[in-house]
CSV table of C-alpha atoms in Angstrom, one decimal:
chain,number,residue,atom,x,y,z
A,1,UNK,CA,0.0,-0.2,-0.4
A,2,UNK,CA,2.0,3.3,-0.8
A,3,UNK,CA,2.1,5.8,1.9
A,4,UNK,CA,2.7,9.6,2.8
A,5,UNK,CA,5.9,9.5,4.9
A,6,UNK,CA,7.5,13.3,5.8
A,7,UNK,CA,10.8,13.3,7.1
A,8,UNK,CA,12.0,16.1,8.9
A,9,UNK,CA,15.2,16.9,9.3
A,10,UNK,CA,17.9,19.6,10.7
A,11,UNK,CA,20.7,19.6,7.8
A,12,UNK,CA,21.0,17.5,4.7
A,13,UNK,CA,24.6,16.2,4.8
A,14,UNK,CA,23.5,14.2,8.0
A,15,UNK,CA,20.1,12.5,5.6
A,16,UNK,CA,22.6,12.5,3.0
A,17,UNK,CA,24.8,10.6,4.9
A,18,UNK,CA,22.9,8.0,7.2
A,19,UNK,CA,19.1,7.6,5.3
A,20,UNK,CA,20.0,8.2,1.3
A,21,UNK,CA,20.1,4.5,1.6
A,22,UNK,CA,16.8,4.7,3.5
A,23,UNK,CA,15.3,7.4,1.3
A,24,UNK,CA,16.0,5.3,-2.2
A,25,UNK,CA,14.2,2.3,-0.9
A,26,UNK,CA,10.8,3.5,0.1
A,27,UNK,CA,10.8,5.2,-3.4
A,28,UNK,CA,11.8,1.7,-4.6
A,29,UNK,CA,8.8,0.5,-3.0
A,30,UNK,CA,6.2,4.1,-4.2
A,31,UNK,CA,6.1,5.5,-0.9
A,32,UNK,CA,5.2,9.2,-1.9
A,33,UNK,CA,8.8,10.9,0.0
A,34,UNK,CA,8.4,14.4,1.8
A,35,UNK,CA,11.6,15.9,2.8
A,36,UNK,CA,11.2,19.1,5.5
A,37,UNK,CA,14.8,20.5,5.5
A,38,UNK,CA,16.6,23.7,5.7
A,39,UNK,CA,17.3,25.1,2.5
A,40,UNK,CA,20.4,24.3,0.0
A,41,UNK,CA,21.2,23.6,-3.2
A,42,UNK,CA,22.1,20.3,-2.5
A,43,UNK,CA,18.8,19.7,-2.1
A,44,UNK,CA,17.9,18.5,-5.8
A,45,UNK,CA,20.3,15.4,-4.5
A,46,UNK,CA,17.1,13.9,-2.9
A,47,UNK,CA,14.3,16.2,-5.8
A,48,UNK,CA,15.7,13.8,-8.0
A,49,UNK,CA,15.6,11.1,-6.2
A,50,UNK,CA,11.7,11.4,-6.2
A,51,UNK,CA,11.0,13.2,-3.3
A,52,UNK,CA,9.5,16.0,-2.8
A,53,UNK,CA,11.2,18.4,-0.5
A,54,UNK,CA,9.6,21.0,1.8
A,55,UNK,CA,12.4,24.4,2.7
A,56,UNK,CA,12.1,24.9,6.5
A,57,UNK,CA,13.8,27.0,8.2
A,58,UNK,CA,15.7,25.2,11.1
A,59,UNK,CA,18.1,26.6,14.2
A,60,UNK,CA,20.4,24.2,14.7
A,61,UNK,CA,22.0,26.4,17.4
A,62,UNK,CA,20.4,26.7,21.3
A,63,UNK,CA,16.7,27.5,22.5
A,64,UNK,CA,15.5,30.5,20.5
A,65,UNK,CA,11.5,30.7,22.1
A,66,UNK,CA,10.3,32.8,18.8
A,67,UNK,CA,12.4,31.0,16.3
A,68,UNK,CA,11.2,27.9,17.5
A,69,UNK,CA,7.5,28.6,17.7
A,70,UNK,CA,7.5,29.0,14.1
A,71,UNK,CA,9.2,25.7,13.5
A,72,UNK,CA,6.8,24.2,15.2
A,73,UNK,CA,3.9,25.8,13.5
A,74,UNK,CA,5.8,25.0,10.0
A,75,UNK,CA,5.0,21.6,11.4
A,76,UNK,CA,1.8,21.9,12.1
A,77,UNK,CA,1.5,23.8,8.6
A,78,UNK,CA,3.2,21.2,6.3
A,79,UNK,CA,1.0,17.8,8.3
A,80,UNK,CA,-2.1,19.5,7.6
A,81,UNK,CA,-1.3,20.1,4.4
A,82,UNK,CA,0.0,16.6,3.4
A,83,UNK,CA,-1.6,14.8,5.8
A,84,UNK,CA,1.4,12.0,6.1
A,85,UNK,CA,0.6,8.4,7.0
A,86,UNK,CA,3.4,8.6,8.7
A,87,UNK,CA,6.8,11.2,9.9
A,88,UNK,CA,10.0,10.3,10.1
A,89,UNK,CA,12.4,12.9,12.6
A,90,UNK,CA,16.3,12.8,13.5
A,91,UNK,CA,18.3,14.5,16.0
A,92,UNK,CA,16.6,17.4,18.6
A,93,UNK,CA,14.6,19.9,17.2
A,94,UNK,CA,12.9,17.8,14.5
A,95,UNK,CA,12.2,15.3,17.2
A,96,UNK,CA,10.9,17.7,20.3
A,97,UNK,CA,9.2,20.6,17.5
A,98,UNK,CA,7.8,17.7,15.0
A,99,UNK,CA,6.5,15.5,18.1
A,100,UNK,CA,4.7,18.1,19.5
A,101,UNK,CA,3.5,18.9,15.7
A,102,UNK,CA,2.2,15.8,15.3
A,103,UNK,CA,0.9,15.0,17.8
A,104,UNK,CA,-1.4,18.7,17.5
A,105,UNK,CA,-2.7,17.1,14.3
A,106,UNK,CA,-2.8,13.5,15.1
A,107,UNK,CA,-0.7,12.0,13.3
A,108,UNK,CA,2.3,9.1,13.7
A,109,UNK,CA,5.6,9.8,14.3
A,110,UNK,CA,9.2,7.6,14.9
A,111,UNK,CA,11.5,9.8,16.5
A,112,UNK,CA,15.0,8.5,16.1
A,113,UNK,CA,17.1,10.1,19.3
A,114,UNK,CA,20.8,10.0,17.6
A,115,UNK,CA,22.8,11.5,20.4
A,116,UNK,CA,21.9,13.9,22.7
A,117,UNK,CA,25.1,16.9,22.2
A,118,UNK,CA,26.2,18.5,26.1
A,119,UNK,CA,22.7,18.6,26.5
A,120,UNK,CA,22.8,16.2,29.5
A,121,UNK,CA,26.3,16.0,30.9
A,122,UNK,CA,25.6,18.1,33.1
A,123,UNK,CA,22.6,19.4,35.6
A,124,UNK,CA,21.6,23.0,34.2
A,125,UNK,CA,18.2,25.2,33.2
A,126,UNK,CA,19.0,24.4,29.7
A,127,UNK,CA,19.2,20.4,30.4
A,128,UNK,CA,16.1,20.8,32.8
A,129,UNK,CA,14.3,22.6,30.0
A,130,UNK,CA,15.1,20.0,27.5
A,131,UNK,CA,13.5,17.4,29.7
A,132,UNK,CA,10.7,18.5,30.2
A,133,UNK,CA,10.2,19.8,26.6
A,134,UNK,CA,11.1,16.0,25.7
A,135,UNK,CA,8.0,15.4,28.2
A,136,UNK,CA,5.7,17.2,26.3
A,137,UNK,CA,6.8,15.5,23.2
A,138,UNK,CA,8.1,12.5,21.9
A,139,UNK,CA,6.7,10.7,25.2
A,140,UNK,CA,3.8,11.1,23.0
A,141,UNK,CA,5.7,9.7,20.5
A,142,UNK,CA,3.7,6.6,17.6
A,143,UNK,CA,7.4,5.2,18.7
A,144,UNK,CA,11.3,6.3,19.8
A,145,UNK,CA,14.6,4.5,18.6
A,146,UNK,CA,16.8,4.4,20.5
A,147,UNK,CA,20.9,4.3,19.6
A,148,UNK,CA,22.4,3.4,22.5
A,149,UNK,CA,21.4,1.4,25.6
A,150,UNK,CA,23.1,4.6,27.7
A,151,UNK,CA,20.9,7.0,26.1
A,152,UNK,CA,17.4,4.3,26.7
A,153,UNK,CA,18.7,4.1,30.5
A,154,UNK,CA,18.5,7.9,31.5
A,155,UNK,CA,15.4,8.7,29.0
A,156,UNK,CA,13.4,6.4,30.7
A,157,UNK,CA,14.3,6.9,34.3
A,158,UNK,CA,13.2,10.1,33.6
A,159,UNK,CA,10.4,9.9,32.2
A,160,UNK,CA,10.8,11.3,28.6
A,161,UNK,CA,9.2,8.3,27.0
A,162,UNK,CA,7.3,5.2,27.8
A,163,UNK,CA,7.7,1.9,27.1
A,164,UNK,CA,6.8,2.9,23.3
A,165,UNK,CA,11.0,2.8,22.2
A,166,UNK,CA,13.0,-0.1,20.5
A,167,UNK,CA,16.8,0.2,20.1
A,168,UNK,CA,18.4,0.7,16.5
A,169,UNK,CA,22.2,-0.2,16.2
A,170,UNK,CA,23.4,3.8,15.7
A,171,UNK,CA,22.5,4.9,11.9
A,172,UNK,CA,24.7,1.9,10.7
A,173,UNK,CA,26.9,1.9,8.1
A,174,UNK,CA,26.5,1.3,4.4
A,175,UNK,CA,29.7,-2.2,4.2
A,176,UNK,CA,29.3,-1.4,0.3
A,177,UNK,CA,30.4,1.9,0.1
A,178,UNK,CA,33.4,1.6,3.4
A,179,UNK,CA,34.8,-1.6,1.8
A,180,UNK,CA,37.7,-3.4,4.2
A,181,UNK,CA,41.1,-1.4,2.5
A,182,UNK,CA,44.6,-2.4,3.0
A,183,UNK,CA,46.5,-0.3,5.9
A,184,UNK,CA,49.6,1.6,5.3
A,185,UNK,CA,52.8,1.2,5.9
A,186,UNK,CA,54.1,1.0,9.0
A,187,UNK,CA,57.1,3.9,7.6
A,188,UNK,CA,54.9,6.1,9.8
A,189,UNK,CA,51.9,5.9,11.9
A,190,UNK,CA,49.0,7.6,11.1
A,191,UNK,CA,46.3,8.7,13.6
A,192,UNK,CA,42.7,10.5,12.8
A,193,UNK,CA,40.9,12.9,14.8
A,194,UNK,CA,37.5,13.8,12.4
A,195,UNK,CA,34.9,16.1,14.3
A,196,UNK,CA,33.6,19.3,14.5
A,197,UNK,CA,36.2,21.2,16.6
A,198,UNK,CA,35.1,22.2,20.1
A,199,UNK,CA,35.7,21.3,23.8
A,200,UNK,CA,33.2,18.2,23.8
A,201,UNK,CA,34.2,16.3,21.5
A,202,UNK,CA,36.9,16.0,23.4
A,203,UNK,CA,40.1,18.1,20.7
A,204,UNK,CA,42.1,19.4,23.9
A,205,UNK,CA,42.9,15.9,25.2
A,206,UNK,CA,44.0,14.6,21.5
A,207,UNK,CA,46.0,17.3,21.3
A,208,UNK,CA,47.9,16.9,24.7
A,209,UNK,CA,48.0,13.0,24.1
A,210,UNK,CA,49.5,14.5,20.1
A,211,UNK,CA,52.2,16.7,22.3
A,212,UNK,CA,53.2,13.2,24.5
A,213,UNK,CA,53.6,11.3,21.7
A,214,UNK,CA,55.8,13.5,19.3
A,215,UNK,CA,58.0,14.2,22.3
A,216,UNK,CA,58.8,10.8,22.1
A,217,UNK,CA,58.5,9.2,18.9
A,218,UNK,CA,59.3,11.3,15.3
A,219,UNK,CA,57.5,8.2,13.0
A,220,UNK,CA,53.9,9.8,14.5
A,221,UNK,CA,51.5,11.7,12.3
A,222,UNK,CA,48.3,13.7,13.8
A,223,UNK,CA,45.6,14.8,11.5
A,224,UNK,CA,42.7,17.2,12.6
A,225,UNK,CA,39.7,16.8,9.9
A,226,UNK,CA,36.5,18.6,10.6
A,227,UNK,CA,34.9,22.6,10.6
A,228,UNK,CA,36.5,25.1,13.6
A,229,UNK,CA,33.4,25.3,15.6
A,230,UNK,CA,34.5,26.7,18.3
A,231,UNK,CA,36.7,30.4,18.1
A,232,UNK,CA,38.8,29.6,20.4
A,233,UNK,CA,40.3,26.7,18.9
A,234,UNK,CA,41.3,28.9,15.7
A,235,UNK,CA,44.6,30.7,17.6
A,236,UNK,CA,45.2,26.7,18.8
A,237,UNK,CA,45.2,24.7,15.8
A,238,UNK,CA,47.5,27.6,14.0
A,239,UNK,CA,50.2,27.2,16.9
A,240,UNK,CA,49.8,23.1,16.9
A,241,UNK,CA,50.2,22.9,13.2
A,242,UNK,CA,52.7,25.0,12.9
A,243,UNK,CA,54.5,23.5,15.4
A,244,UNK,CA,54.0,20.1,13.3
A,245,UNK,CA,52.1,18.6,16.3
A,246,UNK,CA,48.8,17.8,14.1
A,247,UNK,CA,48.4,18.4,10.7
A,248,UNK,CA,45.3,20.3,10.3
A,249,UNK,CA,43.5,19.3,6.7
A,250,UNK,CA,40.0,21.4,7.8
A,251,UNK,CA,36.8,19.7,6.6
A,252,UNK,CA,37.6,17.1,3.7
A,253,UNK,CA,33.9,15.7,1.9
A,254,UNK,CA,36.4,12.6,1.1
A,255,UNK,CA,36.4,11.4,4.7
A,256,UNK,CA,37.7,8.2,2.8
A,257,UNK,CA,40.3,9.1,1.3
A,258,UNK,CA,41.9,10.2,4.6
A,259,UNK,CA,40.7,7.2,7.0
A,260,UNK,CA,42.7,5.1,4.5
A,261,UNK,CA,46.1,7.1,4.8
A,262,UNK,CA,46.0,6.6,8.3
A,263,UNK,CA,46.1,3.7,10.7
A,264,UNK,CA,43.7,4.9,12.9
A,265,UNK,CA,40.8,6.8,14.8
A,266,UNK,CA,40.8,9.1,17.4
A,267,UNK,CA,37.6,9.7,19.4
A,268,UNK,CA,37.8,11.5,22.4
A,269,UNK,CA,34.5,13.3,22.8
A,270,UNK,CA,33.3,14.6,26.5
A,271,UNK,CA,29.8,12.2,25.6
A,272,UNK,CA,25.9,13.1,24.1
A,273,UNK,CA,26.8,10.8,21.4
A,274,UNK,CA,24.4,8.1,19.5
A,275,UNK,CA,27.1,5.3,17.5
A,276,UNK,CA,29.6,7.4,16.4
A,277,UNK,CA,30.0,7.0,12.7
A,278,UNK,CA,32.8,8.1,12.3
A,279,UNK,CA,34.1,5.0,13.7
A,280,UNK,CA,31.4,2.5,12.5
A,281,UNK,CA,32.8,3.9,9.4
A,282,UNK,CA,36.4,3.6,10.1
A,283,UNK,CA,35.5,0.2,11.9
A,284,UNK,CA,34.6,-0.9,8.2
A,285,UNK,CA,37.2,-0.2,6.2
A,286,UNK,CA,39.6,-1.8,8.7
A,287,UNK,CA,40.8,0.9,10.9
A,288,UNK,CA,41.8,0.6,15.4
A,289,UNK,CA,39.8,2.8,16.6
A,290,UNK,CA,40.8,4.7,20.1
A,291,UNK,CA,37.5,6.4,22.2
A,292,UNK,CA,36.4,7.8,25.2
A,293,UNK,CA,34.0,5.4,26.8
A,294,UNK,CA,31.1,6.5,26.5
A,295,UNK,CA,27.7,5.3,25.6
A,296,UNK,CA,27.7,5.1,22.1
A,297,UNK,CA,31.7,4.7,21.0
A,298,UNK,CA,32.0,1.1,23.9
A,299,UNK,CA,28.8,0.0,21.5
A,300,UNK,CA,31.8,0.1,19.1
A,301,UNK,CA,34.6,-0.9,20.7
A,302,UNK,CA,35.5,-4.4,22.3
A,303,UNK,CA,38.5,-2.8,24.4
A,304,UNK,CA,41.3,-4.4,23.3
A,305,UNK,CA,40.3,-6.3,20.5
A,306,UNK,CA,38.9,-3.8,18.0
A,307,UNK,CA,40.4,-0.9,19.1
A,308,UNK,CA,41.1,1.0,22.8
A,309,UNK,CA,39.2,2.6,24.9
A,310,UNK,CA,39.9,5.2,27.6
A,311,UNK,CA,38.7,6.9,31.3
A,312,UNK,CA,36.9,10.8,29.6
A,313,UNK,CA,39.1,14.0,29.5
A,314,UNK,CA,42.2,11.9,30.1
A,315,UNK,CA,44.6,13.1,27.8
A,316,UNK,CA,47.3,10.9,29.7
A,317,UNK,CA,45.4,7.6,29.0
A,318,UNK,CA,44.9,8.5,25.8
A,319,UNK,CA,48.4,8.8,25.4
A,320,UNK,CA,48.7,6.1,26.4
A,321,UNK,CA,46.1,3.9,24.6
A,322,UNK,CA,48.3,5.5,21.3
A,323,UNK,CA,51.8,3.7,23.1
A,324,UNK,CA,49.7,0.8,22.9
A,325,UNK,CA,49.5,0.7,19.1
A,326,UNK,CA,52.9,2.1,18.8
A,327,UNK,CA,54.7,-0.7,20.4
A,328,UNK,CA,52.0,-2.7,18.3
A,329,UNK,CA,54.2,-4.9,15.5
A,330,UNK,CA,52.0,-4.7,12.2
A,331,UNK,CA,50.2,-8.2,11.6
A,332,UNK,CA,48.5,-7.3,15.5
A,333,UNK,CA,47.3,-3.8,14.0
A,334,UNK,CA,46.1,-5.4,11.0
A,335,UNK,CA,44.5,-7.8,12.9
A,336,UNK,CA,42.9,-6.0,15.3
A,337,UNK,CA,41.6,-3.8,12.1
A,338,UNK,CA,40.3,-7.0,10.8
A,339,UNK,CA,38.5,-7.3,13.8
A,340,UNK,CA,36.3,-4.6,13.5
A,341,UNK,CA,35.6,-4.8,10.2
A,342,UNK,CA,33.9,-8.2,11.0
A,343,UNK,CA,31.8,-6.4,13.7
A,344,UNK,CA,30.3,-4.0,11.9
A,345,UNK,CA,29.4,-6.5,9.7
A,346,UNK,CA,27.6,-8.7,12.5
A,347,UNK,CA,26.1,-5.7,14.4
A,348,UNK,CA,25.9,-2.4,12.3
A,349,UNK,CA,25.2,-2.6,9.0
A,350,UNK,CA,22.6,-0.2,7.7
A,351,UNK,CA,20.6,-3.1,6.4
A,352,UNK,CA,18.9,-3.7,10.0
A,353,UNK,CA,17.5,-0.4,10.5
A,354,UNK,CA,16.7,0.1,7.2
A,355,UNK,CA,14.6,-3.1,8.0
A,356,UNK,CA,13.8,-1.9,11.0
A,357,UNK,CA,12.0,0.9,9.5
A,358,UNK,CA,10.2,-0.6,6.6
A,359,UNK,CA,9.1,-2.8,9.6
A,360,UNK,CA,7.6,0.4,11.4
A,361,UNK,CA,5.8,1.8,7.6
A,362,UNK,CA,4.1,-1.7,7.0
A,363,UNK,CA,3.3,-2.4,11.5
A,364,UNK,CA,0.8,1.0,9.8
A,365,UNK,CA,-0.1,-0.2,7.0
A,366,UNK,CA,-2.1,-3.1,9.4
A,367,UNK,CA,-3.6,-1.2,11.7
A,368,UNK,CA,-5.2,1.6,9.6
A,369,UNK,CA,-6.4,-1.8,7.7
A,370,UNK,CA,-8.1,-3.3,10.6
A,371,UNK,CA,-9.2,0.3,10.9
A,372,UNK,CA,-10.6,-0.3,7.3
A,373,UNK,CA,-11.8,-3.2,8.2
A,374,UNK,CA,-14.0,-1.9,11.4
């Protein structure tokens, strides 16, 4: 049965990187797909697939009562006009404000908690407001998908969700797109940080660990790939780059080629991740990963087998994990990478996520069919 499906997103790139396979499958099954997301020339990719694009302004930063109220009203107008059979939403604002709108318009919405960012890392006015917003929104969702058990437990304990939830293995990884590839030679050992350059992502720990290691090893390179999100890091990154401690390469559209050049990916995040895609993609390509011991990251890494975990905010521990890799034989690093690939093949294949979403579409089809019979 052909269904009208509305997808709420806050950015083209996240939808392209992690949802395009699902969207293609929905199109292939002849569902009518509408996508609400901010204006971008790149949106043409999805319109060419056969999707209907609805340009919607989404302020991705902070809480602004005026802008956020307008977003809720925009979502209400969209839902009333399209009359979707089901709504899929990703990231905080589409989840919360989309659910408020879908509760008002009486539409079924499936929310995906892709991570909470820094919102709940410490108790604050913002975290308390966020709890209230979740309670009046996704608590009434048709279904809530969580990407790691830590987030799920936190939401359940704080009564931000009822029994309407299920688990997903992150956003999964496209194993055809991120193929196993040969490890570089061990003439030089290359590490890479991939992500926005900001405190919460653990850039300070990465820089400090790089400094410690470079004082002892000359054949090691530390790359930093990503936008500088916080102003104070512009001068810091420039200084470390000029001293040769790191090599800053900025945001890279083709991150695969850089993962391929490296032996290990490092994610020292302080928390708020769903299941980090950078770890999934690196593991799929047969790379060892080092990450802080946080929800999501510890789902991907089997400590001492596919990579290493270290205590959050402990740069000395991170440096020790890097030393562990430097002390390993080349063949042992290769084997850890193969272990990582095997793990994501079994547990994080993106087809698992697609099938979960298609299953929900079928469930709703059955509900509509039963309603007609009654």
